Amino acid sequence: MSTVAEHYERHLAPIYVWMAGGAEAAVQAGGAEIDALSLPVARGAFVLDLGAGFGLHSIPLARRGARVTAIDSSAELLRTLAELSGDLPVQAVNDDLLAFQDHIAEAPSAILCMGDTITHLPAFGDVEKLVEQVSIELAPGGVFVASFRDYSVPLTGEQRFIPVRSDETRILTCFLEYEPEAVLAHDIIHERTADGWQTRVSHYRKLRLSPERLIACLQWNGFETRREAGMRGMVRVLARRL
Ligand SMILES: C[S@@+](CC[C@H](N)C(=O)[O-])C[C@H]1O[C@@H](n2cnc3c(N)ncnc32)[C@H](O)[C@@H]1O
């Protein structure tokens, strides 16, 4: 099994933009999600994007006037983010998202952890740690948003084989294997080469975090919460610091 960082560096990062449907379409979809959130983000406001990837949310936020710090453990995805964001006020930071406090000099108006990033944390204790850190650092009235896949109810049989994306040269399928607290995500990549189709497989562990468990943790830390449907079948939890 790979660590999350190894899985992205060796397996997913090189095809991530393709997997997301291309940079332009993905950033447009991210922008639509940002608009739907109605974040309390005035022009010039400071926003943190944790597990930012190639900037699907960071770039639209910066286009709407925010100053964004985008933290991710994948150097390759951050290089793509830097290329795509150009002169926009997006600072890319290559670090673990749990170390975000080392990279902020002011209270963020919003902290995002979108696109199933929070389930990449190793254990529920790390989710608790993140929520506690967010509750300390967020500006009063600020908002924390997490969107993620709810793996708490296991898929069974052939439902566990998830076609992610395919075209004439590449097929990406994800197979889910359930453990009591986690799910092993096996990403199977078939690629057409000059020698025919080649297959690469890598897997990593993701948390089976239920929305109810995250919401209880947020409320315990003094947040008012709202749950709604997110993009691509994810659940989205918005938490406002009272
Ligand atoms: C599923 S992608 C989501 C990316 C982006 N937020 C989006 O919506 O497209 C998860 C991202 O989180 C990053 N990541 C996972 N665990 C991390 C950690 N502990 N610290 C920093 N980044 C992490 C991965 O490198 C990857 O870019």
PDB file of C-alpha atoms and ligand atoms in Angstrom:
ATOM      1  CA  MET A   1       0.000   0.000   0.000  1.00  0.00           C
ATOM      2  CA  SER A   2       1.184   3.541  -0.760  1.00  0.00           C
ATOM      3  CA  THR A   3       1.006   6.542   1.521  1.00  0.00           C
ATOM      4  CA  VAL A   4      -1.292   9.308   0.281  1.00  0.00           C
ATOM      5  CA  ALA A   5       1.729  11.381  -0.824  1.00  0.00           C
ATOM      6  CA  GLU A   6       3.283   8.425  -2.710  1.00  0.00           C
ATOM      7  CA  HIS A   7      -0.023   7.533  -4.357  1.00  0.00           C
ATOM      8  CA  TYR A   8      -0.421  11.075  -5.699  1.00  0.00           C
ATOM      9  CA  GLU A   9       3.232  11.585  -6.656  1.00  0.00           C
ATOM     10  CA  ARG A  10       3.619   8.259  -8.519  1.00  0.00           C
ATOM     11  CA  HIS A  11       0.113   7.489  -9.692  1.00  0.00           C
ATOM     12  CA  LEU A  12      -2.580  10.172  -9.638  1.00  0.00           C
ATOM     13  CA  ALA A  13      -0.829  13.560  -9.928  1.00  0.00           C
ATOM     14  CA  PRO A  14       0.413  13.002 -13.526  1.00  0.00           C
ATOM     15  CA  ILE A  15      -3.154  12.281 -14.716  1.00  0.00           C
ATOM     16  CA  TYR A  16      -5.113  14.394 -12.208  1.00  0.00           C
ATOM     17  CA  VAL A  17      -6.050  17.228 -14.588  1.00  0.00           C
ATOM     18  CA  TRP A  18      -7.231  14.659 -17.168  1.00  0.00           C
ATOM     19  CA  MET A  19      -9.182  12.825 -14.423  1.00  0.00           C
ATOM     20  CA  ALA A  20     -10.922  16.090 -13.491  1.00  0.00           C
ATOM     21  CA  GLY A  21     -12.067  16.609 -17.088  1.00  0.00           C
ATOM     22  CA  GLY A  22      -9.378  19.120 -18.123  1.00  0.00           C
ATOM     23  CA  ALA A  23      -8.173  22.260 -16.364  1.00  0.00           C
ATOM     24  CA  GLU A  24     -10.588  24.750 -17.917  1.00  0.00           C
ATOM     25  CA  ALA A  25     -13.748  22.700 -17.308  1.00  0.00           C
ATOM     26  CA  ALA A  26     -12.628  21.778 -13.779  1.00  0.00           C
ATOM     27  CA  VAL A  27     -11.845  25.367 -12.774  1.00  0.00           C
ATOM     28  CA  GLN A  28     -15.193  26.443 -14.225  1.00  0.00           C
ATOM     29  CA  ALA A  29     -16.995  23.764 -12.168  1.00  0.00           C
ATOM     30  CA  GLY A  30     -14.987  24.827  -9.105  1.00  0.00           C
ATOM     31  CA  GLY A  31     -16.061  28.432  -9.721  1.00  0.00           C
ATOM     32  CA  ALA A  32     -19.714  27.388  -9.885  1.00  0.00           C
ATOM     33  CA  GLU A  33     -19.292  25.622  -6.548  1.00  0.00           C
ATOM     34  CA  ILE A  34     -17.618  28.704  -5.013  1.00  0.00           C
ATOM     35  CA  ASP A  35     -20.534  30.867  -6.211  1.00  0.00           C
ATOM     36  CA  ALA A  36     -23.057  28.414  -4.725  1.00  0.00           C
ATOM     37  CA  LEU A  37     -21.326  28.661  -1.343  1.00  0.00           C
ATOM     38  CA  SER A  38     -21.828  32.459  -0.965  1.00  0.00           C
ATOM     39  CA  LEU A  39     -18.745  32.663   1.246  1.00  0.00           C
ATOM     40  CA  PRO A  40     -18.247  35.709   3.474  1.00  0.00           C
ATOM     41  CA  VAL A  41     -15.244  36.694   1.356  1.00  0.00           C
ATOM     42  CA  ALA A  42     -14.876  40.412   0.592  1.00  0.00           C
ATOM     43  CA  ARG A  43     -12.359  41.635  -2.023  1.00  0.00           C
ATOM     44  CA  GLY A  44      -8.873  41.173  -0.634  1.00  0.00           C
ATOM     45  CA  ALA A  45     -10.021  38.691   2.019  1.00  0.00           C
ATOM     46  CA  PHE A  46      -7.607  35.926   3.004  1.00  0.00           C
ATOM     47  CA  VAL A  47      -8.711  32.333   2.289  1.00  0.00           C
ATOM     48  CA  LEU A  48      -7.021  28.992   2.908  1.00  0.00           C
ATOM     49  CA  ASP A  49      -7.503  26.043   0.559  1.00  0.00           C
ATOM     50  CA  LEU A  50      -6.336  22.817   2.236  1.00  0.00           C
ATOM     51  CA  GLY A  51      -5.476  19.967  -0.135  1.00  0.00           C
ATOM     52  CA  ALA A  52      -5.877  22.428  -2.989  1.00  0.00           C
ATOM     53  CA  GLY A  53      -4.717  20.099  -5.755  1.00  0.00           C
ATOM     54  CA  PHE A  54      -4.228  22.022  -9.014  1.00  0.00           C
ATOM     55  CA  GLY A  55      -6.404  24.882  -7.801  1.00  0.00           C
ATOM     56  CA  LEU A  56      -9.906  23.916  -8.804  1.00  0.00           C
ATOM     57  CA  HIS A  57     -11.239  26.198  -6.009  1.00  0.00           C
ATOM     58  CA  SER A  58      -8.190  28.396  -5.302  1.00  0.00           C
ATOM     59  CA  ILE A  59      -8.153  29.859  -8.816  1.00  0.00           C
ATOM     60  CA  PRO A  60     -11.857  30.856  -8.921  1.00  0.00           C
ATOM     61  CA  LEU A  61     -11.532  32.323  -5.408  1.00  0.00           C
ATOM     62  CA  ALA A  62      -8.573  34.444  -6.496  1.00  0.00           C
ATOM     63  CA  ARG A  63     -10.446  35.478  -9.663  1.00  0.00           C
ATOM     64  CA  ARG A  64     -13.233  36.717  -7.372  1.00  0.00           C
ATOM     65  CA  GLY A  65     -10.781  38.907  -5.426  1.00  0.00           C
ATOM     66  CA  ALA A  66      -9.564  36.706  -2.552  1.00  0.00           C
ATOM     67  CA  ARG A  67      -5.921  36.241  -1.553  1.00  0.00           C
ATOM     68  CA  VAL A  68      -5.491  32.488  -1.357  1.00  0.00           C
ATOM     69  CA  THR A  69      -2.940  30.252   0.326  1.00  0.00           C
ATOM     70  CA  ALA A  70      -3.188  26.811  -1.309  1.00  0.00           C
ATOM     71  CA  ILE A  71      -1.615  23.983   0.684  1.00  0.00           C
ATOM     72  CA  ASP A  72      -1.008  20.531  -0.751  1.00  0.00           C
ATOM     73  CA  SER A  73       1.405  17.646  -0.196  1.00  0.00           C
ATOM     74  CA  SER A  74       1.773  17.051  -3.950  1.00  0.00           C
ATOM     75  CA  ALA A  75       4.560  19.164  -5.462  1.00  0.00           C
ATOM     76  CA  GLU A  76       3.441  18.179  -8.967  1.00  0.00           C
ATOM     77  CA  LEU A  77      -0.145  19.362  -8.487  1.00  0.00           C
ATOM     78  CA  LEU A  78       1.133  22.624  -6.979  1.00  0.00           C
ATOM     79  CA  ARG A  79       3.353  23.174 -10.044  1.00  0.00           C
ATOM     80  CA  THR A  80       0.237  22.854 -12.202  1.00  0.00           C
ATOM     81  CA  LEU A  81      -1.614  25.235  -9.859  1.00  0.00           C
ATOM     82  CA  ALA A  82       1.191  27.801 -10.184  1.00  0.00           C
ATOM     83  CA  GLU A  83       1.055  27.558 -14.012  1.00  0.00           C
ATOM     84  CA  LEU A  84      -2.728  27.858 -14.119  1.00  0.00           C
ATOM     85  CA  SER A  85      -2.979  30.701 -11.575  1.00  0.00           C
ATOM     86  CA  GLY A  86      -0.419  32.934 -13.343  1.00  0.00           C
ATOM     87  CA  ASP A  87      -0.439  36.406 -11.756  1.00  0.00           C
ATOM     88  CA  LEU A  88      -3.459  35.738  -9.526  1.00  0.00           C
ATOM     89  CA  PRO A  89      -2.837  36.147  -5.762  1.00  0.00           C
ATOM     90  CA  VAL A  90      -2.474  32.428  -4.993  1.00  0.00           C
ATOM     91  CA  GLN A  91       0.418  31.297  -2.827  1.00  0.00           C
ATOM     92  CA  ALA A  92       1.215  27.596  -3.269  1.00  0.00           C
ATOM     93  CA  VAL A  93       2.603  25.839  -0.200  1.00  0.00           C
ATOM     94  CA  ASN A  94       3.935  22.291  -0.317  1.00  0.00           C
ATOM     95  CA  ASP A  95       3.200  20.928   3.157  1.00  0.00           C
ATOM     96  CA  ASP A  96       0.867  18.718   5.149  1.00  0.00           C
ATOM     97  CA  LEU A  97      -2.479  20.438   5.586  1.00  0.00           C
ATOM     98  CA  LEU A  98      -2.336  19.767   9.349  1.00  0.00           C
ATOM     99  CA  ALA A  99       0.626  22.181   9.439  1.00  0.00           C
ATOM    100  CA  PHE A 100      -1.429  25.049   7.972  1.00  0.00           C
ATOM    101  CA  GLN A 101      -0.894  27.189  11.087  1.00  0.00           C
ATOM    102  CA  ASP A 102       2.772  27.562  10.076  1.00  0.00           C
ATOM    103  CA  HIS A 103       1.702  29.344   6.891  1.00  0.00           C
ATOM    104  CA  ILE A 104      -0.790  31.972   8.016  1.00  0.00           C
ATOM    105  CA  ALA A 105      -0.062  35.489   9.254  1.00  0.00           C
ATOM    106  CA  GLU A 106      -3.696  36.577   9.589  1.00  0.00           C
ATOM    107  CA  ALA A 107      -7.080  35.014  10.392  1.00  0.00           C
ATOM    108  CA  PRO A 108      -8.666  33.476   7.254  1.00  0.00           C
ATOM    109  CA  SER A 109     -12.237  34.513   6.343  1.00  0.00           C
ATOM    110  CA  ALA A 110     -12.756  31.018   4.967  1.00  0.00           C
ATOM    111  CA  ILE A 111     -10.957  27.697   5.143  1.00  0.00           C
ATOM    112  CA  LEU A 112     -11.797  25.121   2.469  1.00  0.00           C
ATOM    113  CA  CYS A 113     -11.013  21.430   2.487  1.00  0.00           C
ATOM    114  CA  MET A 114     -12.805  20.321  -0.659  1.00  0.00           C
ATOM    115  CA  GLY A 115     -12.997  17.487  -3.155  1.00  0.00           C
ATOM    116  CA  ASP A 116     -12.715  14.560  -0.722  1.00  0.00           C
ATOM    117  CA  THR A 117      -9.435  15.806   0.791  1.00  0.00           C
ATOM    118  CA  ILE A 118     -10.487  15.427   4.438  1.00  0.00           C
ATOM    119  CA  THR A 119     -10.900  11.638   4.010  1.00  0.00           C
ATOM    120  CA  HIS A 120      -7.174  11.484   3.121  1.00  0.00           C
ATOM    121  CA  LEU A 121      -6.277  12.219   6.760  1.00  0.00           C
ATOM    122  CA  PRO A 122      -4.888   9.107   8.458  1.00  0.00           C
ATOM    123  CA  ALA A 123      -7.387   8.813  11.341  1.00  0.00           C
ATOM    124  CA  PHE A 124     -10.462  10.428  12.861  1.00  0.00           C
ATOM    125  CA  GLY A 125      -8.191  11.942  15.546  1.00  0.00           C
ATOM    126  CA  ASP A 126      -6.572  13.985  12.740  1.00  0.00           C
ATOM    127  CA  VAL A 127      -9.992  15.270  11.656  1.00  0.00           C
ATOM    128  CA  GLU A 128     -10.596  16.341  15.281  1.00  0.00           C
ATOM    129  CA  LYS A 129      -7.193  18.039  15.338  1.00  0.00           C
ATOM    130  CA  LEU A 130      -7.943  19.867  12.072  1.00  0.00           C
ATOM    131  CA  VAL A 131     -11.353  21.083  13.319  1.00  0.00           C
ATOM    132  CA  GLU A 132      -9.790  22.325  16.559  1.00  0.00           C
ATOM    133  CA  GLN A 133      -7.051  24.200  14.645  1.00  0.00           C
ATOM    134  CA  VAL A 134      -9.642  25.682  12.274  1.00  0.00           C
ATOM    135  CA  SER A 135     -11.799  26.838  15.210  1.00  0.00           C
ATOM    136  CA  ILE A 136      -8.766  28.638  16.688  1.00  0.00           C
ATOM    137  CA  GLU A 137      -7.574  30.319  13.482  1.00  0.00           C
ATOM    138  CA  LEU A 138     -10.737  31.211  11.552  1.00  0.00           C
ATOM    139  CA  ALA A 139     -11.797  34.885  11.700  1.00  0.00           C
ATOM    140  CA  PRO A 140     -15.005  35.529  13.706  1.00  0.00           C
ATOM    141  CA  GLY A 141     -17.975  34.822  11.414  1.00  0.00           C
ATOM    142  CA  GLY A 142     -15.622  32.915   9.118  1.00  0.00           C
ATOM    143  CA  VAL A 143     -16.627  29.706   7.380  1.00  0.00           C
ATOM    144  CA  PHE A 144     -15.086  26.246   7.105  1.00  0.00           C
ATOM    145  CA  VAL A 145     -16.251  24.086   4.194  1.00  0.00           C
ATOM    146  CA  ALA A 146     -15.504  20.401   3.700  1.00  0.00           C
ATOM    147  CA  SER A 147     -16.787  18.370   0.773  1.00  0.00           C
ATOM    148  CA  PHE A 148     -16.128  14.652   0.745  1.00  0.00           C
ATOM    149  CA  ARG A 149     -17.417  11.223  -0.160  1.00  0.00           C
ATOM    150  CA  ASP A 150     -19.453   9.456   2.493  1.00  0.00           C
ATOM    151  CA  TYR A 151     -17.876   5.978   2.632  1.00  0.00           C
ATOM    152  CA  SER A 152     -19.639   5.139   5.927  1.00  0.00           C
ATOM    153  CA  VAL A 153     -22.183   2.862   4.202  1.00  0.00           C
ATOM    154  CA  PRO A 154     -20.174   0.238   2.304  1.00  0.00           C
ATOM    155  CA  LEU A 155     -20.820  -0.457  -1.343  1.00  0.00           C
ATOM    156  CA  THR A 156     -21.092  -4.151  -2.092  1.00  0.00           C
ATOM    157  CA  GLY A 157     -20.393  -6.495  -5.008  1.00  0.00           C
ATOM    158  CA  GLU A 158     -19.900  -4.835  -8.363  1.00  0.00           C
ATOM    159  CA  GLN A 159     -20.906  -1.412  -6.955  1.00  0.00           C
ATOM    160  CA  ARG A 160     -17.351  -1.293  -5.558  1.00  0.00           C
ATOM    161  CA  PHE A 161     -15.927  -0.908  -9.099  1.00  0.00           C
ATOM    162  CA  ILE A 162     -16.262   2.775  -9.967  1.00  0.00           C
ATOM    163  CA  PRO A 163     -15.573   3.974 -13.512  1.00  0.00           C
ATOM    164  CA  VAL A 164     -13.891   7.364 -12.989  1.00  0.00           C
ATOM    165  CA  ARG A 165     -12.969   8.489 -16.500  1.00  0.00           C
ATOM    166  CA  SER A 166     -12.076   6.980 -19.841  1.00  0.00           C
ATOM    167  CA  ASP A 167     -11.185   8.004 -23.368  1.00  0.00           C
ATOM    168  CA  GLU A 168      -9.561   6.234 -26.298  1.00  0.00           C
ATOM    169  CA  THR A 169      -6.087   6.241 -24.675  1.00  0.00           C
ATOM    170  CA  ARG A 170      -6.726   5.878 -20.932  1.00  0.00           C
ATOM    171  CA  ILE A 171      -9.211   4.245 -18.554  1.00  0.00           C
ATOM    172  CA  LEU A 172      -9.299   4.982 -14.822  1.00  0.00           C
ATOM    173  CA  THR A 173     -11.319   2.710 -12.551  1.00  0.00           C
ATOM    174  CA  CYS A 174     -11.421   2.789  -8.751  1.00  0.00           C
ATOM    175  CA  PHE A 175     -12.051  -0.344  -6.694  1.00  0.00           C
ATOM    176  CA  LEU A 176     -13.057   0.079  -3.050  1.00  0.00           C
ATOM    177  CA  GLU A 177     -12.155  -2.439  -0.348  1.00  0.00           C
ATOM    178  CA  TYR A 178     -13.696  -1.766   3.065  1.00  0.00           C
ATOM    179  CA  GLU A 179     -12.036  -1.923   6.484  1.00  0.00           C
ATOM    180  CA  PRO A 180     -13.906  -1.052   9.709  1.00  0.00           C
ATOM    181  CA  GLU A 181     -12.657   2.572   9.867  1.00  0.00           C
ATOM    182  CA  ALA A 182     -11.187   3.047   6.394  1.00  0.00           C
ATOM    183  CA  VAL A 183     -11.590   2.158   2.765  1.00  0.00           C
ATOM    184  CA  LEU A 184      -8.719   1.029   0.553  1.00  0.00           C
ATOM    185  CA  ALA A 185      -9.013   2.901  -2.747  1.00  0.00           C
ATOM    186  CA  HIS A 186      -7.359   0.956  -5.581  1.00  0.00           C
ATOM    187  CA  ASP A 187      -6.865   3.196  -8.615  1.00  0.00           C
ATOM    188  CA  ILE A 188      -6.478   1.068 -11.739  1.00  0.00           C
ATOM    189  CA  ILE A 189      -5.051   2.896 -14.756  1.00  0.00           C
ATOM    190  CA  HIS A 190      -5.088   1.300 -18.224  1.00  0.00           C
ATOM    191  CA  GLU A 191      -3.063   3.269 -20.772  1.00  0.00           C
ATOM    192  CA  ARG A 192      -2.679   2.661 -24.488  1.00  0.00           C
ATOM    193  CA  THR A 193       0.988   2.705 -25.519  1.00  0.00           C
ATOM    194  CA  ALA A 194       2.863   1.872 -28.713  1.00  0.00           C
ATOM    195  CA  ASP A 195       3.140  -1.706 -27.301  1.00  0.00           C
ATOM    196  CA  GLY A 196      -0.568  -2.019 -26.536  1.00  0.00           C
ATOM    197  CA  TRP A 197      -2.489  -1.473 -23.302  1.00  0.00           C
ATOM    198  CA  GLN A 198      -0.542  -1.240 -20.051  1.00  0.00           C
ATOM    199  CA  THR A 199      -1.994  -1.440 -16.564  1.00  0.00           C
ATOM    200  CA  ARG A 200      -0.775   0.247 -13.385  1.00  0.00           C
ATOM    201  CA  VAL A 201      -2.422  -0.220  -9.979  1.00  0.00           C
ATOM    202  CA  SER A 202      -1.820   1.591  -6.710  1.00  0.00           C
ATOM    203  CA  HIS A 203      -3.905   1.828  -3.564  1.00  0.00           C
ATOM    204  CA  TYR A 204      -4.086   3.982  -0.480  1.00  0.00           C
ATOM    205  CA  ARG A 205      -6.229   4.289   2.620  1.00  0.00           C
ATOM    206  CA  LYS A 206      -9.088   6.776   3.004  1.00  0.00           C
ATOM    207  CA  LEU A 207     -11.195   7.458   6.071  1.00  0.00           C
ATOM    208  CA  ARG A 208     -14.797   6.302   6.321  1.00  0.00           C
ATOM    209  CA  LEU A 209     -15.861   9.656   7.732  1.00  0.00           C
ATOM    210  CA  SER A 210     -19.610  10.078   8.074  1.00  0.00           C
ATOM    211  CA  PRO A 211     -21.125  13.563   7.722  1.00  0.00           C
ATOM    212  CA  GLU A 212     -22.792  13.048  11.130  1.00  0.00           C
ATOM    213  CA  ARG A 213     -19.428  12.433  12.807  1.00  0.00           C
ATOM    214  CA  LEU A 214     -17.836  15.528  11.253  1.00  0.00           C
ATOM    215  CA  ILE A 215     -20.873  17.656  12.108  1.00  0.00           C
ATOM    216  CA  ALA A 216     -20.829  16.484  15.747  1.00  0.00           C
ATOM    217  CA  CYS A 217     -17.126  17.349  15.965  1.00  0.00           C
ATOM    218  CA  LEU A 218     -17.701  20.806  14.449  1.00  0.00           C
ATOM    219  CA  GLN A 219     -20.620  21.553  16.766  1.00  0.00           C
ATOM    220  CA  TRP A 220     -18.602  20.425  19.784  1.00  0.00           C
ATOM    221  CA  ASN A 221     -15.996  23.009  18.719  1.00  0.00           C
ATOM    222  CA  GLY A 222     -18.607  25.775  18.636  1.00  0.00           C
ATOM    223  CA  PHE A 223     -19.572  25.828  14.959  1.00  0.00           C
ATOM    224  CA  GLU A 224     -23.052  26.242  13.507  1.00  0.00           C
ATOM    225  CA  THR A 225     -23.324  23.702  10.681  1.00  0.00           C
ATOM    226  CA  ARG A 226     -25.248  23.087   7.483  1.00  0.00           C
ATOM    227  CA  ARG A 227     -25.158  19.941   5.355  1.00  0.00           C
ATOM    228  CA  GLU A 228     -25.925  19.919   1.639  1.00  0.00           C
ATOM    229  CA  ALA A 229     -25.229  18.051  -1.586  1.00  0.00           C
ATOM    230  CA  GLY A 230     -21.839  18.839  -3.117  1.00  0.00           C
ATOM    231  CA  MET A 231     -20.312  18.278  -6.552  1.00  0.00           C
ATOM    232  CA  ARG A 232     -19.995  14.803  -8.126  1.00  0.00           C
ATOM    233  CA  GLY A 233     -22.024  12.972  -5.468  1.00  0.00           C
ATOM    234  CA  MET A 234     -20.097  14.379  -2.527  1.00  0.00           C
ATOM    235  CA  VAL A 235     -21.594  15.683   0.676  1.00  0.00           C
ATOM    236  CA  ARG A 236     -20.750  19.255   1.667  1.00  0.00           C
ATOM    237  CA  VAL A 237     -20.629  20.508   5.244  1.00  0.00           C
ATOM    238  CA  LEU A 238     -20.502  24.252   5.906  1.00  0.00           C
ATOM    239  CA  ALA A 239     -19.560  25.397   9.380  1.00  0.00           C
ATOM    240  CA  ARG A 240     -19.740  29.001  10.589  1.00  0.00           C
ATOM    241  CA  ARG A 241     -17.719  30.086  13.574  1.00  0.00           C
ATOM    242  CA  LEU A 242     -20.118  31.712  16.021  1.00  0.00           C
TER     243      LEU A 242
HETATM  244  C1  LIG B   1      -9.000  14.382  -4.066  1.00  0.00           C
HETATM  245  S1  LIG B   1      -7.797  15.648  -4.210  1.00  0.00           S
HETATM  246  C2  LIG B   1      -8.774  17.138  -4.102  1.00  0.00           C
HETATM  247  C3  LIG B   1      -8.064  18.329  -4.666  1.00  0.00           C
HETATM  248  C4  LIG B   1      -8.885  19.634  -4.722  1.00  0.00           C
HETATM  249  N1  LIG B   1      -9.256  20.094  -3.419  1.00  0.00           N
HETATM  250  C5  LIG B   1     -10.081  19.446  -5.594  1.00  0.00           C
HETATM  251  O1  LIG B   1     -11.211  19.673  -5.145  1.00  0.00           O
HETATM  252  O2  LIG B   1      -9.888  19.104  -6.781  1.00  0.00           O
HETATM  253  C6  LIG B   1      -7.004  15.560  -2.629  1.00  0.00           C
HETATM  254  C7  LIG B   1      -5.810  16.484  -2.544  1.00  0.00           C
HETATM  255  O3  LIG B   1      -5.359  16.536  -1.201  1.00  0.00           O
HETATM  256  C8  LIG B   1      -3.954  16.417  -1.161  1.00  0.00           C
HETATM  257  N2  LIG B   1      -3.650  15.875   0.170  1.00  0.00           N
HETATM  258  C9  LIG B   1      -4.023  14.683   0.688  1.00  0.00           C
HETATM  259  N3  LIG B   1      -3.623  14.573   1.962  1.00  0.00           N
HETATM  260  C10 LIG B   1      -2.981  15.728   2.267  1.00  0.00           C
HETATM  261  C11 LIG B   1      -2.355  16.228   3.421  1.00  0.00           C
HETATM  262  N4  LIG B   1      -2.303  15.509   4.563  1.00  0.00           N
HETATM  263  N5  LIG B   1      -1.806  17.443   3.381  1.00  0.00           N
HETATM  264  C12 LIG B   1      -1.832  18.184   2.229  1.00  0.00           C
HETATM  265  N6  LIG B   1      -2.431  17.772   1.105  1.00  0.00           N
HETATM  266  C13 LIG B   1      -3.004  16.558   1.118  1.00  0.00           C
HETATM  267  C14 LIG B   1      -3.594  15.545  -2.342  1.00  0.00           C
HETATM  268  O4  LIG B   1      -2.262  15.735  -2.766  1.00  0.00           O
HETATM  269  C15 LIG B   1      -4.620  16.030  -3.375  1.00  0.00           C
HETATM  270  O5  LIG B   1      -4.145  17.122  -4.119  1.00  0.00           O
END
